Amino acid sequence: MNTSDIRIFKDFDALAEICLQWLIEKTTQQPVVAIALSGGSTPQSLFKALKGKDWGKVNMHALRLFWGDERCVSPDSSESNYANAKRALLDALPISQEQIFRIRGENEPAVEAARYAQVLSNQVAIQESFPRFDLVILGLGEDGHTASIFPGNEALFHTREWSVVTQHPQTGQQRISLTGSLINNAAEVVFLVTGASKAPLLAELFLPHRKAAYPADYVQPSNGRCRWFIDPSAASMLRI
Ligand code: 6PG
Protein backbone atom coordinates (compact mmCIF):
# COMPACT_ATOMS: atom_id res chain seq x y z
CA MET A 1 0.00 0.00 0.00
CA ASN A 2 1.25 3.40 -0.94
CA THR A 3 0.45 6.53 1.01
CA SER A 4 0.08 8.30 -2.33
CA ASP A 5 -3.25 6.47 -2.59
CA ILE A 6 -4.54 8.24 0.52
CA ARG A 7 -6.94 11.18 0.37
CA ILE A 8 -7.70 12.78 3.74
CA PHE A 9 -11.11 14.45 3.61
CA LYS A 10 -12.02 17.34 5.90
CA ASP A 11 -15.61 16.26 6.52
CA PHE A 12 -18.38 14.24 4.93
CA ASP A 13 -19.75 17.27 3.10
CA ALA A 14 -16.43 17.64 1.29
CA LEU A 15 -16.36 13.90 0.57
CA ALA A 16 -19.91 14.01 -0.76
CA GLU A 17 -18.86 16.75 -3.19
CA ILE A 18 -16.01 14.57 -4.46
CA CYS A 19 -18.41 11.64 -4.88
CA LEU A 20 -20.96 13.75 -6.70
CA GLN A 21 -18.36 15.07 -9.14
CA TRP A 22 -17.26 11.48 -9.82
CA LEU A 23 -20.88 10.43 -10.40
CA ILE A 24 -21.57 13.35 -12.75
CA GLU A 25 -18.43 12.59 -14.77
CA LYS A 26 -19.00 8.82 -14.97
CA THR A 27 -22.73 8.87 -15.65
CA THR A 28 -22.34 11.41 -18.44
CA GLN A 29 -19.47 9.43 -19.98
CA GLN A 30 -20.91 5.89 -19.73
CA PRO A 31 -24.39 4.45 -20.39
CA VAL A 32 -24.04 2.18 -17.34
CA VAL A 33 -22.14 2.83 -14.10
CA ALA A 34 -22.09 -0.16 -11.75
CA ILE A 35 -21.29 0.64 -8.13
CA ALA A 36 -21.00 -1.78 -5.20
CA LEU A 37 -21.79 -0.05 -1.91
CA SER A 38 -20.16 -0.94 1.39
CA GLY A 39 -21.97 -1.66 4.61
CA GLY A 40 -21.45 -1.00 8.28
CA SER A 41 -21.83 2.40 9.92
CA THR A 42 -19.23 4.52 8.11
CA PRO A 43 -21.09 4.97 4.82
CA GLN A 44 -24.18 6.24 6.68
CA SER A 45 -22.56 9.65 7.17
CA LEU A 46 -21.61 9.82 3.51
CA PHE A 47 -25.09 8.77 2.39
CA LYS A 48 -26.66 11.46 4.58
CA ALA A 49 -24.28 14.11 3.18
CA LEU A 50 -25.06 12.97 -0.37
CA LYS A 51 -28.79 13.15 0.32
CA GLY A 52 -28.49 16.92 0.79
CA LYS A 53 -26.66 17.46 -2.49
CA ASP A 54 -28.01 18.49 -5.90
CA TRP A 55 -28.06 15.35 -8.06
CA GLY A 56 -29.48 17.27 -11.03
CA LYS A 57 -26.36 16.82 -13.21
CA VAL A 58 -26.07 13.09 -12.52
CA ASN A 59 -27.50 10.90 -15.29
CA MET A 60 -29.48 8.75 -12.86
CA HIS A 61 -30.53 6.32 -15.59
CA ALA A 62 -26.93 5.12 -15.90
CA LEU A 63 -26.66 4.04 -12.28
CA ARG A 64 -26.83 0.41 -11.18
CA LEU A 65 -26.35 -0.09 -7.43
CA PHE A 66 -25.16 -3.27 -5.78
CA TRP A 67 -23.67 -4.23 -2.42
CA GLY A 68 -20.23 -5.59 -1.63
CA ASP A 69 -21.73 -7.61 1.16
CA GLU A 70 -24.89 -8.07 3.18
CA ARG A 71 -25.84 -9.53 6.48
CA CYS A 72 -28.19 -12.53 6.37
CA VAL A 73 -31.05 -10.59 7.90
CA SER A 74 -34.38 -9.30 6.66
CA PRO A 75 -34.37 -6.30 4.31
CA ASP A 76 -35.98 -4.09 6.93
CA SER A 77 -33.58 -5.02 9.74
CA SER A 78 -31.44 -2.30 11.31
CA GLU A 79 -28.54 -4.68 10.57
CA SER A 80 -29.26 -4.68 6.83
CA ASN A 81 -26.76 -2.75 4.70
CA TYR A 82 -29.49 -2.33 2.08
CA ALA A 83 -32.04 -1.02 4.60
CA ASN A 84 -29.55 1.50 5.97
CA ALA A 85 -28.60 2.78 2.52
CA LYS A 86 -32.27 2.96 1.57
CA ARG A 87 -33.22 4.98 4.63
CA ALA A 88 -30.15 7.26 4.52
CA LEU A 89 -30.12 8.03 0.79
CA LEU A 90 -31.82 5.82 -1.78
CA ASP A 91 -35.40 6.69 -0.85
CA ALA A 92 -34.59 10.36 -1.55
CA LEU A 93 -33.10 9.75 -5.00
CA PRO A 94 -34.96 9.73 -8.37
CA ILE A 95 -33.78 6.19 -9.08
CA SER A 96 -36.01 3.27 -10.03
CA GLN A 97 -36.08 0.04 -8.04
CA GLU A 98 -35.00 -1.75 -11.25
CA GLN A 99 -31.59 -0.08 -10.86
CA ILE A 100 -31.07 -1.27 -7.29
CA PHE A 101 -29.83 -4.84 -6.83
CA ARG A 102 -29.89 -5.72 -3.16
CA ILE A 103 -28.53 -8.95 -1.77
CA ARG A 104 -31.54 -10.77 -0.32
CA GLY A 105 -30.36 -11.40 3.21
CA GLU A 106 -33.61 -13.16 4.01
CA ASN A 107 -32.88 -15.97 1.55
CA GLU A 108 -31.07 -19.20 2.37
CA PRO A 109 -27.43 -17.99 2.23
CA ALA A 110 -25.96 -20.47 -0.27
CA VAL A 111 -28.97 -20.06 -2.55
CA GLU A 112 -28.65 -16.26 -2.35
CA ALA A 113 -24.90 -16.29 -3.05
CA ALA A 114 -25.65 -18.22 -6.25
CA ARG A 115 -28.61 -15.99 -7.14
CA TYR A 116 -26.55 -12.82 -6.67
CA ALA A 117 -23.79 -14.18 -8.89
CA GLN A 118 -26.43 -14.61 -11.60
CA VAL A 119 -27.65 -11.04 -11.03
CA LEU A 120 -24.08 -9.79 -11.43
CA SER A 121 -23.70 -11.84 -14.60
CA ASN A 122 -26.82 -10.19 -16.04
CA GLN A 123 -26.20 -6.64 -14.87
CA VAL A 124 -22.44 -5.97 -14.76
CA ALA A 125 -20.03 -6.02 -17.69
CA ILE A 126 -17.75 -9.07 -17.61
CA GLN A 127 -14.01 -8.59 -18.12
CA GLU A 128 -11.29 -11.18 -17.49
CA SER A 129 -14.04 -13.68 -16.54
CA PHE A 130 -15.36 -11.55 -13.67
CA PRO A 131 -17.93 -8.74 -13.41
CA ARG A 132 -16.07 -5.44 -13.55
CA PHE A 133 -17.56 -2.77 -11.32
CA ASP A 134 -16.86 0.86 -12.13
CA LEU A 135 -16.54 1.43 -8.39
CA VAL A 136 -16.42 -0.78 -5.32
CA ILE A 137 -16.66 1.06 -2.00
CA LEU A 138 -15.16 -0.83 0.93
CA GLY A 139 -15.00 -0.35 4.67
CA LEU A 140 -12.27 -1.59 6.99
CA GLY A 141 -12.92 -3.57 10.13
CA GLU A 142 -10.59 -3.22 13.12
CA ASP A 143 -9.45 -6.79 12.44
CA GLY A 144 -8.53 -5.81 8.89
CA HIS A 145 -11.57 -7.40 7.28
CA THR A 146 -13.23 -5.78 4.31
CA ALA A 147 -16.58 -6.48 2.72
CA SER A 148 -17.34 -9.64 4.68
CA ILE A 149 -13.98 -11.25 4.04
CA PHE A 150 -12.62 -11.92 7.51
CA PRO A 151 -9.11 -12.89 8.66
CA GLY A 152 -8.36 -16.46 7.62
CA ASN A 153 -10.51 -16.14 4.49
CA GLU A 154 -7.76 -14.62 2.34
CA ALA A 155 -8.25 -17.50 -0.12
CA LEU A 156 -11.32 -15.56 -1.26
CA PHE A 157 -8.91 -13.27 -3.09
CA HIS A 158 -7.86 -16.21 -5.29
CA THR A 159 -11.13 -17.95 -6.10
CA ARG A 160 -13.17 -18.28 -9.28
CA GLU A 161 -16.34 -17.66 -7.27
CA TRP A 162 -18.03 -14.27 -7.41
CA SER A 163 -20.15 -14.23 -4.26
CA VAL A 164 -19.91 -16.48 -1.21
CA VAL A 165 -21.34 -17.14 2.22
CA THR A 166 -19.09 -16.11 5.11
CA GLN A 167 -19.50 -15.85 8.86
CA HIS A 168 -18.61 -13.06 11.24
CA PRO A 169 -15.91 -14.54 13.54
CA GLN A 170 -17.26 -12.96 16.73
CA THR A 171 -21.03 -12.89 16.26
CA GLY A 172 -21.37 -15.96 14.02
CA GLN A 173 -23.68 -13.91 11.82
CA GLN A 174 -23.80 -15.27 8.28
CA ARG A 175 -23.00 -12.87 5.49
CA ILE A 176 -23.08 -12.85 1.71
CA SER A 177 -19.93 -11.24 0.33
CA LEU A 178 -18.41 -10.48 -3.03
CA THR A 179 -15.13 -12.32 -3.29
CA GLY A 180 -11.77 -10.60 -3.33
CA SER A 181 -11.19 -11.91 -6.84
CA LEU A 182 -14.21 -9.93 -7.98
CA ILE A 183 -13.28 -6.83 -5.95
CA ASN A 184 -9.82 -6.87 -7.55
CA ASN A 185 -11.43 -6.83 -11.01
CA ALA A 186 -12.98 -3.40 -10.41
CA ALA A 187 -11.95 -0.29 -12.29
CA GLU A 188 -11.86 1.64 -9.01
CA VAL A 189 -11.85 0.57 -5.40
CA VAL A 190 -12.29 3.12 -2.64
CA PHE A 191 -11.78 2.36 1.03
CA LEU A 192 -13.79 4.70 3.22
CA VAL A 193 -12.33 4.71 6.72
CA THR A 194 -13.10 7.06 9.60
CA GLY A 195 -12.60 7.32 13.33
CA ALA A 196 -9.68 7.11 15.74
CA SER A 197 -10.38 3.40 16.36
CA LYS A 198 -9.08 2.63 12.85
CA ALA A 199 -5.90 4.76 13.23
CA PRO A 200 -3.61 2.03 14.64
CA LEU A 201 -4.55 -0.45 11.93
CA LEU A 202 -4.13 2.14 9.19
CA ALA A 203 -0.69 3.05 10.56
CA GLU A 204 0.24 -0.65 10.36
CA LEU A 205 -1.27 -1.18 6.91
CA PHE A 206 0.76 1.67 5.45
CA LEU A 207 4.09 0.69 7.00
CA PRO A 208 6.52 0.23 4.12
CA HIS A 209 7.78 -3.25 3.19
CA ARG A 210 5.46 -5.20 5.52
CA LYS A 211 4.03 -8.59 4.61
CA ALA A 212 0.32 -8.92 3.88
CA ALA A 213 -1.39 -9.85 7.12
CA TYR A 214 -5.02 -8.77 6.74
CA PRO A 215 -7.75 -9.28 4.14
CA ALA A 216 -7.53 -5.56 3.30
CA ASP A 217 -3.89 -6.11 2.26
CA TYR A 218 -5.10 -8.29 -0.59
CA VAL A 219 -7.24 -5.58 -2.19
CA GLN A 220 -5.00 -4.84 -5.15
CA PRO A 221 -7.05 -4.24 -8.31
CA SER A 222 -5.34 -6.07 -11.19
CA ASN A 223 -6.44 -3.47 -13.74
CA GLY A 224 -7.77 -0.61 -11.68
CA ARG A 225 -7.08 1.94 -8.99
CA CYS A 226 -7.38 1.64 -5.22
CA ARG A 227 -7.66 4.79 -3.12
CA TRP A 228 -8.22 5.38 0.56
CA PHE A 229 -10.54 8.18 1.68
CA ILE A 230 -9.76 8.71 5.34
CA ASP A 231 -10.87 11.30 7.86
CA PRO A 232 -8.33 13.15 10.04
CA SER A 233 -9.03 10.95 13.11
CA ALA A 234 -8.38 7.72 11.25
CA ALA A 235 -5.29 9.29 9.65
CA SER A 236 -3.92 10.56 12.97
CA MET A 237 -1.18 7.91 13.27
CA LEU A 238 -0.13 7.88 9.63
CA ARG A 239 3.26 9.29 8.66
CA ILE A 240 2.44 11.05 5.40
C1 6PG B 1 -20.35 -4.72 6.93
C2 6PG B 1 -19.27 -4.13 6.08
C3 6PG B 1 -17.95 -4.23 6.75
C4 6PG B 1 -17.68 -2.83 7.25
C5 6PG B 1 -16.52 -2.79 8.20
C6 6PG B 1 -16.39 -1.38 8.80
O1 6PG B 1 -21.32 -5.25 6.40
O2 6PG B 1 -20.23 -4.53 8.17
O3 6PG B 1 -19.27 -4.36 4.84
O4 6PG B 1 -16.89 -4.64 5.93
O5 6PG B 1 -17.42 -1.99 6.13
O6 6PG B 1 -16.77 -3.72 9.24
O7 6PG B 1 -17.58 -1.13 9.51
P1 6PG B 1 -17.84 0.30 10.20
O8 6PG B 1 -17.98 1.28 9.08
O9 6PG B 1 -19.12 0.11 10.96
O10 6PG B 1 -16.63 0.57 11.07
mmCIF file of C-alpha atoms and ligand atoms in Angstrom:
data_model
loop_
_atom_site.group_PDB
_atom_site.id
_atom_site.type_symbol
_atom_site.label_atom_id
_atom_site.label_comp_id
_atom_site.label_asym_id
_atom_site.label_seq_id
_atom_site.Cartn_x
_atom_site.Cartn_y
_atom_site.Cartn_z
ATOM 1 C CA MET A 1 0.000 0.000 0.000
ATOM 2 C CA ASN A 2 1.254 3.401 -0.939
ATOM 3 C CA THR A 3 0.454 6.532 1.011
ATOM 4 C CA SER A 4 0.075 8.299 -2.326
ATOM 5 C CA ASP A 5 -3.253 6.473 -2.590
ATOM 6 C CA ILE A 6 -4.544 8.245 0.519
ATOM 7 C CA ARG A 7 -6.943 11.184 0.375
ATOM 8 C CA ILE A 8 -7.703 12.785 3.736
ATOM 9 C CA PHE A 9 -11.106 14.454 3.612
ATOM 10 C CA LYS A 10 -12.019 17.340 5.895
ATOM 11 C CA ASP A 11 -15.609 16.256 6.517
ATOM 12 C CA PHE A 12 -18.384 14.241 4.930
ATOM 13 C CA ASP A 13 -19.752 17.269 3.104
ATOM 14 C CA ALA A 14 -16.427 17.638 1.288
ATOM 15 C CA LEU A 15 -16.359 13.903 0.573
ATOM 16 C CA ALA A 16 -19.910 14.011 -0.757
ATOM 17 C CA GLU A 17 -18.859 16.748 -3.187
ATOM 18 C CA ILE A 18 -16.010 14.568 -4.455
ATOM 19 C CA CYS A 19 -18.407 11.639 -4.878
ATOM 20 C CA LEU A 20 -20.955 13.746 -6.700
ATOM 21 C CA GLN A 21 -18.361 15.066 -9.145
ATOM 22 C CA TRP A 22 -17.265 11.483 -9.824
ATOM 23 C CA LEU A 23 -20.878 10.426 -10.402
ATOM 24 C CA ILE A 24 -21.568 13.348 -12.750
ATOM 25 C CA GLU A 25 -18.428 12.591 -14.767
ATOM 26 C CA LYS A 26 -19.002 8.822 -14.968
ATOM 27 C CA THR A 27 -22.734 8.870 -15.654
ATOM 28 C CA THR A 28 -22.339 11.414 -18.443
ATOM 29 C CA GLN A 29 -19.470 9.431 -19.983
ATOM 30 C CA GLN A 30 -20.912 5.891 -19.732
ATOM 31 C CA PRO A 31 -24.394 4.447 -20.387
ATOM 32 C CA VAL A 32 -24.040 2.177 -17.340
ATOM 33 C CA VAL A 33 -22.141 2.834 -14.097
ATOM 34 C CA ALA A 34 -22.086 -0.163 -11.754
ATOM 35 C CA ILE A 35 -21.290 0.639 -8.127
ATOM 36 C CA ALA A 36 -21.000 -1.779 -5.197
ATOM 37 C CA LEU A 37 -21.787 -0.051 -1.908
ATOM 38 C CA SER A 38 -20.163 -0.939 1.390
ATOM 39 C CA GLY A 39 -21.971 -1.663 4.611
ATOM 40 C CA GLY A 40 -21.451 -1.004 8.278
ATOM 41 C CA SER A 41 -21.829 2.397 9.925
ATOM 42 C CA THR A 42 -19.227 4.525 8.110
ATOM 43 C CA PRO A 43 -21.092 4.973 4.823
ATOM 44 C CA GLN A 44 -24.183 6.243 6.684
ATOM 45 C CA SER A 45 -22.564 9.651 7.171
ATOM 46 C CA LEU A 46 -21.611 9.817 3.507
ATOM 47 C CA PHE A 47 -25.095 8.766 2.390
ATOM 48 C CA LYS A 48 -26.660 11.459 4.581
ATOM 49 C CA ALA A 49 -24.281 14.113 3.178
ATOM 50 C CA LEU A 50 -25.059 12.971 -0.375
ATOM 51 C CA LYS A 51 -28.790 13.152 0.325
ATOM 52 C CA GLY A 52 -28.492 16.924 0.787
ATOM 53 C CA LYS A 53 -26.656 17.465 -2.488
ATOM 54 C CA ASP A 54 -28.013 18.490 -5.898
ATOM 55 C CA TRP A 55 -28.057 15.348 -8.055
ATOM 56 C CA GLY A 56 -29.476 17.274 -11.032
ATOM 57 C CA LYS A 57 -26.362 16.823 -13.209
ATOM 58 C CA VAL A 58 -26.066 13.088 -12.524
ATOM 59 C CA ASN A 59 -27.499 10.902 -15.287
ATOM 60 C CA MET A 60 -29.477 8.749 -12.861
ATOM 61 C CA HIS A 61 -30.532 6.320 -15.591
ATOM 62 C CA ALA A 62 -26.930 5.120 -15.897
ATOM 63 C CA LEU A 63 -26.655 4.036 -12.276
ATOM 64 C CA ARG A 64 -26.830 0.411 -11.183
ATOM 65 C CA LEU A 65 -26.345 -0.086 -7.433
ATOM 66 C CA PHE A 66 -25.157 -3.272 -5.777
ATOM 67 C CA TRP A 67 -23.668 -4.227 -2.423
ATOM 68 C CA GLY A 68 -20.225 -5.589 -1.631
ATOM 69 C CA ASP A 69 -21.725 -7.607 1.164
ATOM 70 C CA GLU A 70 -24.893 -8.069 3.182
ATOM 71 C CA ARG A 71 -25.839 -9.527 6.482
ATOM 72 C CA CYS A 72 -28.189 -12.532 6.370
ATOM 73 C CA VAL A 73 -31.049 -10.592 7.900
ATOM 74 C CA SER A 74 -34.383 -9.304 6.656
ATOM 75 C CA PRO A 75 -34.367 -6.296 4.306
ATOM 76 C CA ASP A 76 -35.984 -4.092 6.931
ATOM 77 C CA SER A 77 -33.583 -5.021 9.739
ATOM 78 C CA SER A 78 -31.439 -2.300 11.305
ATOM 79 C CA GLU A 79 -28.540 -4.680 10.568
ATOM 80 C CA SER A 80 -29.261 -4.679 6.829
ATOM 81 C CA ASN A 81 -26.761 -2.748 4.698
ATOM 82 C CA TYR A 82 -29.492 -2.330 2.085
ATOM 83 C CA ALA A 83 -32.040 -1.018 4.605
ATOM 84 C CA ASN A 84 -29.548 1.501 5.974
ATOM 85 C CA ALA A 85 -28.597 2.780 2.515
ATOM 86 C CA LYS A 86 -32.269 2.960 1.565
ATOM 87 C CA ARG A 87 -33.221 4.978 4.626
ATOM 88 C CA ALA A 88 -30.155 7.263 4.523
ATOM 89 C CA LEU A 89 -30.116 8.027 0.790
ATOM 90 C CA LEU A 90 -31.822 5.825 -1.784
ATOM 91 C CA ASP A 91 -35.400 6.692 -0.846
ATOM 92 C CA ALA A 92 -34.589 10.357 -1.551
ATOM 93 C CA LEU A 93 -33.103 9.750 -5.003
ATOM 94 C CA PRO A 94 -34.956 9.732 -8.367
ATOM 95 C CA ILE A 95 -33.783 6.191 -9.083
ATOM 96 C CA SER A 96 -36.007 3.272 -10.030
ATOM 97 C CA GLN A 97 -36.081 0.041 -8.039
ATOM 98 C CA GLU A 98 -35.000 -1.747 -11.247
ATOM 99 C CA GLN A 99 -31.591 -0.076 -10.861
ATOM 100 C CA ILE A 100 -31.069 -1.265 -7.291
ATOM 101 C CA PHE A 101 -29.829 -4.835 -6.829
ATOM 102 C CA ARG A 102 -29.885 -5.715 -3.157
ATOM 103 C CA ILE A 103 -28.530 -8.950 -1.766
ATOM 104 C CA ARG A 104 -31.539 -10.767 -0.318
ATOM 105 C CA GLY A 105 -30.358 -11.403 3.214
ATOM 106 C CA GLU A 106 -33.606 -13.158 4.010
ATOM 107 C CA ASN A 107 -32.879 -15.972 1.554
ATOM 108 C CA GLU A 108 -31.075 -19.203 2.372
ATOM 109 C CA PRO A 109 -27.433 -17.994 2.235
ATOM 110 C CA ALA A 110 -25.964 -20.472 -0.265
ATOM 111 C CA VAL A 111 -28.973 -20.056 -2.552
ATOM 112 C CA GLU A 112 -28.646 -16.261 -2.348
ATOM 113 C CA ALA A 113 -24.904 -16.287 -3.046
ATOM 114 C CA ALA A 114 -25.647 -18.224 -6.250
ATOM 115 C CA ARG A 115 -28.606 -15.991 -7.141
ATOM 116 C CA TYR A 116 -26.546 -12.822 -6.671
ATOM 117 C CA ALA A 117 -23.791 -14.182 -8.894
ATOM 118 C CA GLN A 118 -26.429 -14.605 -11.601
ATOM 119 C CA VAL A 119 -27.651 -11.039 -11.027
ATOM 120 C CA LEU A 120 -24.079 -9.794 -11.435
ATOM 121 C CA SER A 121 -23.700 -11.837 -14.602
ATOM 122 C CA ASN A 122 -26.821 -10.193 -16.036
ATOM 123 C CA GLN A 123 -26.198 -6.636 -14.873
ATOM 124 C CA VAL A 124 -22.440 -5.971 -14.760
ATOM 125 C CA ALA A 125 -20.035 -6.018 -17.686
ATOM 126 C CA ILE A 126 -17.752 -9.072 -17.610
ATOM 127 C CA GLN A 127 -14.009 -8.595 -18.120
ATOM 128 C CA GLU A 128 -11.294 -11.180 -17.485
ATOM 129 C CA SER A 129 -14.036 -13.685 -16.537
ATOM 130 C CA PHE A 130 -15.359 -11.548 -13.668
ATOM 131 C CA PRO A 131 -17.935 -8.744 -13.407
ATOM 132 C CA ARG A 132 -16.069 -5.442 -13.547
ATOM 133 C CA PHE A 133 -17.558 -2.770 -11.319
ATOM 134 C CA ASP A 134 -16.862 0.857 -12.128
ATOM 135 C CA LEU A 135 -16.537 1.427 -8.393
ATOM 136 C CA VAL A 136 -16.419 -0.777 -5.320
ATOM 137 C CA ILE A 137 -16.656 1.058 -2.002
ATOM 138 C CA LEU A 138 -15.163 -0.832 0.931
ATOM 139 C CA GLY A 139 -15.004 -0.353 4.668
ATOM 140 C CA LEU A 140 -12.273 -1.589 6.991
ATOM 141 C CA GLY A 141 -12.915 -3.573 10.134
ATOM 142 C CA GLU A 142 -10.589 -3.218 13.116
ATOM 143 C CA ASP A 143 -9.448 -6.790 12.439
ATOM 144 C CA GLY A 144 -8.535 -5.812 8.895
ATOM 145 C CA HIS A 145 -11.571 -7.402 7.278
ATOM 146 C CA THR A 146 -13.228 -5.783 4.311
ATOM 147 C CA ALA A 147 -16.583 -6.477 2.718
ATOM 148 C CA SER A 148 -17.340 -9.643 4.676
ATOM 149 C CA ILE A 149 -13.981 -11.254 4.039
ATOM 150 C CA PHE A 150 -12.617 -11.921 7.505
ATOM 151 C CA PRO A 151 -9.114 -12.894 8.663
ATOM 152 C CA GLY A 152 -8.361 -16.465 7.623
ATOM 153 C CA ASN A 153 -10.509 -16.143 4.492
ATOM 154 C CA GLU A 154 -7.759 -14.618 2.339
ATOM 155 C CA ALA A 155 -8.250 -17.500 -0.121
ATOM 156 C CA LEU A 156 -11.319 -15.560 -1.263
ATOM 157 C CA PHE A 157 -8.905 -13.270 -3.090
ATOM 158 C CA HIS A 158 -7.863 -16.208 -5.293
ATOM 159 C CA THR A 159 -11.135 -17.950 -6.098
ATOM 160 C CA ARG A 160 -13.172 -18.284 -9.275
ATOM 161 C CA GLU A 161 -16.340 -17.657 -7.272
ATOM 162 C CA TRP A 162 -18.031 -14.265 -7.409
ATOM 163 C CA SER A 163 -20.153 -14.232 -4.256
ATOM 164 C CA VAL A 164 -19.908 -16.480 -1.213
ATOM 165 C CA VAL A 165 -21.342 -17.142 2.222
ATOM 166 C CA THR A 166 -19.086 -16.112 5.112
ATOM 167 C CA GLN A 167 -19.504 -15.851 8.858
ATOM 168 C CA HIS A 168 -18.609 -13.056 11.236
ATOM 169 C CA PRO A 169 -15.914 -14.544 13.536
ATOM 170 C CA GLN A 170 -17.261 -12.961 16.726
ATOM 171 C CA THR A 171 -21.027 -12.893 16.255
ATOM 172 C CA GLY A 172 -21.369 -15.960 14.023
ATOM 173 C CA GLN A 173 -23.680 -13.913 11.818
ATOM 174 C CA GLN A 174 -23.801 -15.267 8.280
ATOM 175 C CA ARG A 175 -22.997 -12.870 5.493
ATOM 176 C CA ILE A 176 -23.082 -12.851 1.711
ATOM 177 C CA SER A 177 -19.929 -11.236 0.327
ATOM 178 C CA LEU A 178 -18.414 -10.484 -3.031
ATOM 179 C CA THR A 179 -15.127 -12.319 -3.288
ATOM 180 C CA GLY A 180 -11.773 -10.600 -3.325
ATOM 181 C CA SER A 181 -11.193 -11.911 -6.843
ATOM 182 C CA LEU A 182 -14.210 -9.928 -7.983
ATOM 183 C CA ILE A 183 -13.280 -6.832 -5.945
ATOM 184 C CA ASN A 184 -9.823 -6.872 -7.551
ATOM 185 C CA ASN A 185 -11.435 -6.833 -11.006
ATOM 186 C CA ALA A 186 -12.985 -3.403 -10.414
ATOM 187 C CA ALA A 187 -11.949 -0.289 -12.293
ATOM 188 C CA GLU A 188 -11.855 1.642 -9.014
ATOM 189 C CA VAL A 189 -11.851 0.570 -5.397
ATOM 190 C CA VAL A 190 -12.295 3.124 -2.637
ATOM 191 C CA PHE A 191 -11.784 2.359 1.033
ATOM 192 C CA LEU A 192 -13.795 4.701 3.217
ATOM 193 C CA VAL A 193 -12.326 4.710 6.722
ATOM 194 C CA THR A 194 -13.102 7.062 9.604
ATOM 195 C CA GLY A 195 -12.601 7.318 13.327
ATOM 196 C CA ALA A 196 -9.683 7.105 15.738
ATOM 197 C CA SER A 197 -10.384 3.399 16.359
ATOM 198 C CA LYS A 198 -9.076 2.629 12.849
ATOM 199 C CA ALA A 199 -5.904 4.756 13.232
ATOM 200 C CA PRO A 200 -3.610 2.030 14.641
ATOM 201 C CA LEU A 201 -4.553 -0.450 11.926
ATOM 202 C CA LEU A 202 -4.130 2.140 9.188
ATOM 203 C CA ALA A 203 -0.694 3.052 10.555
ATOM 204 C CA GLU A 204 0.244 -0.647 10.356
ATOM 205 C CA LEU A 205 -1.269 -1.184 6.915
ATOM 206 C CA PHE A 206 0.763 1.672 5.454
ATOM 207 C CA LEU A 207 4.087 0.690 7.003
ATOM 208 C CA PRO A 208 6.519 0.226 4.121
ATOM 209 C CA HIS A 209 7.784 -3.249 3.190
ATOM 210 C CA ARG A 210 5.461 -5.203 5.519
ATOM 211 C CA LYS A 211 4.028 -8.590 4.611
ATOM 212 C CA ALA A 212 0.322 -8.920 3.883
ATOM 213 C CA ALA A 213 -1.394 -9.849 7.121
ATOM 214 C CA TYR A 214 -5.024 -8.774 6.743
ATOM 215 C CA PRO A 215 -7.746 -9.281 4.138
ATOM 216 C CA ALA A 216 -7.531 -5.557 3.304
ATOM 217 C CA ASP A 217 -3.895 -6.112 2.258
ATOM 218 C CA TYR A 218 -5.096 -8.290 -0.591
ATOM 219 C CA VAL A 219 -7.243 -5.580 -2.193
ATOM 220 C CA GLN A 220 -4.998 -4.836 -5.155
ATOM 221 C CA PRO A 221 -7.053 -4.242 -8.312
ATOM 222 C CA SER A 222 -5.340 -6.072 -11.189
ATOM 223 C CA ASN A 223 -6.440 -3.468 -13.739
ATOM 224 C CA GLY A 224 -7.766 -0.615 -11.685
ATOM 225 C CA ARG A 225 -7.084 1.945 -8.990
ATOM 226 C CA CYS A 226 -7.385 1.642 -5.219
ATOM 227 C CA ARG A 227 -7.657 4.792 -3.124
ATOM 228 C CA TRP A 228 -8.221 5.384 0.560
ATOM 229 C CA PHE A 229 -10.536 8.179 1.679
ATOM 230 C CA ILE A 230 -9.758 8.706 5.345
ATOM 231 C CA ASP A 231 -10.874 11.304 7.859
ATOM 232 C CA PRO A 232 -8.329 13.154 10.037
ATOM 233 C CA SER A 233 -9.030 10.946 13.108
ATOM 234 C CA ALA A 234 -8.376 7.717 11.248
ATOM 235 C CA ALA A 235 -5.291 9.287 9.647
ATOM 236 C CA SER A 236 -3.922 10.558 12.972
ATOM 237 C CA MET A 237 -1.180 7.914 13.271
ATOM 238 C CA LEU A 238 -0.128 7.878 9.631
ATOM 239 C CA ARG A 239 3.258 9.290 8.660
ATOM 240 C CA ILE A 240 2.437 11.054 5.400
HETATM 241 C C1 6PG B 1 -20.351 -4.724 6.934
HETATM 242 C C2 6PG B 1 -19.274 -4.135 6.083
HETATM 243 C C3 6PG B 1 -17.947 -4.232 6.751
HETATM 244 C C4 6PG B 1 -17.679 -2.832 7.255
HETATM 245 C C5 6PG B 1 -16.520 -2.790 8.204
HETATM 246 C C6 6PG B 1 -16.386 -1.384 8.798
HETATM 247 O O1 6PG B 1 -21.323 -5.253 6.399
HETATM 248 O O2 6PG B 1 -20.231 -4.535 8.170
HETATM 249 O O3 6PG B 1 -19.269 -4.356 4.840
HETATM 250 O O4 6PG B 1 -16.888 -4.640 5.930
HETATM 251 O O5 6PG B 1 -17.420 -1.991 6.130
HETATM 252 O O6 6PG B 1 -16.775 -3.723 9.244
HETATM 253 O O7 6PG B 1 -17.577 -1.132 9.511
HETATM 254 P P1 6PG B 1 -17.838 0.302 10.204
HETATM 255 O O8 6PG B 1 -17.981 1.282 9.084
HETATM 256 O O9 6PG B 1 -19.123 0.109 10.961
HETATM 257 O O10 6PG B 1 -16.630 0.573 11.074
#
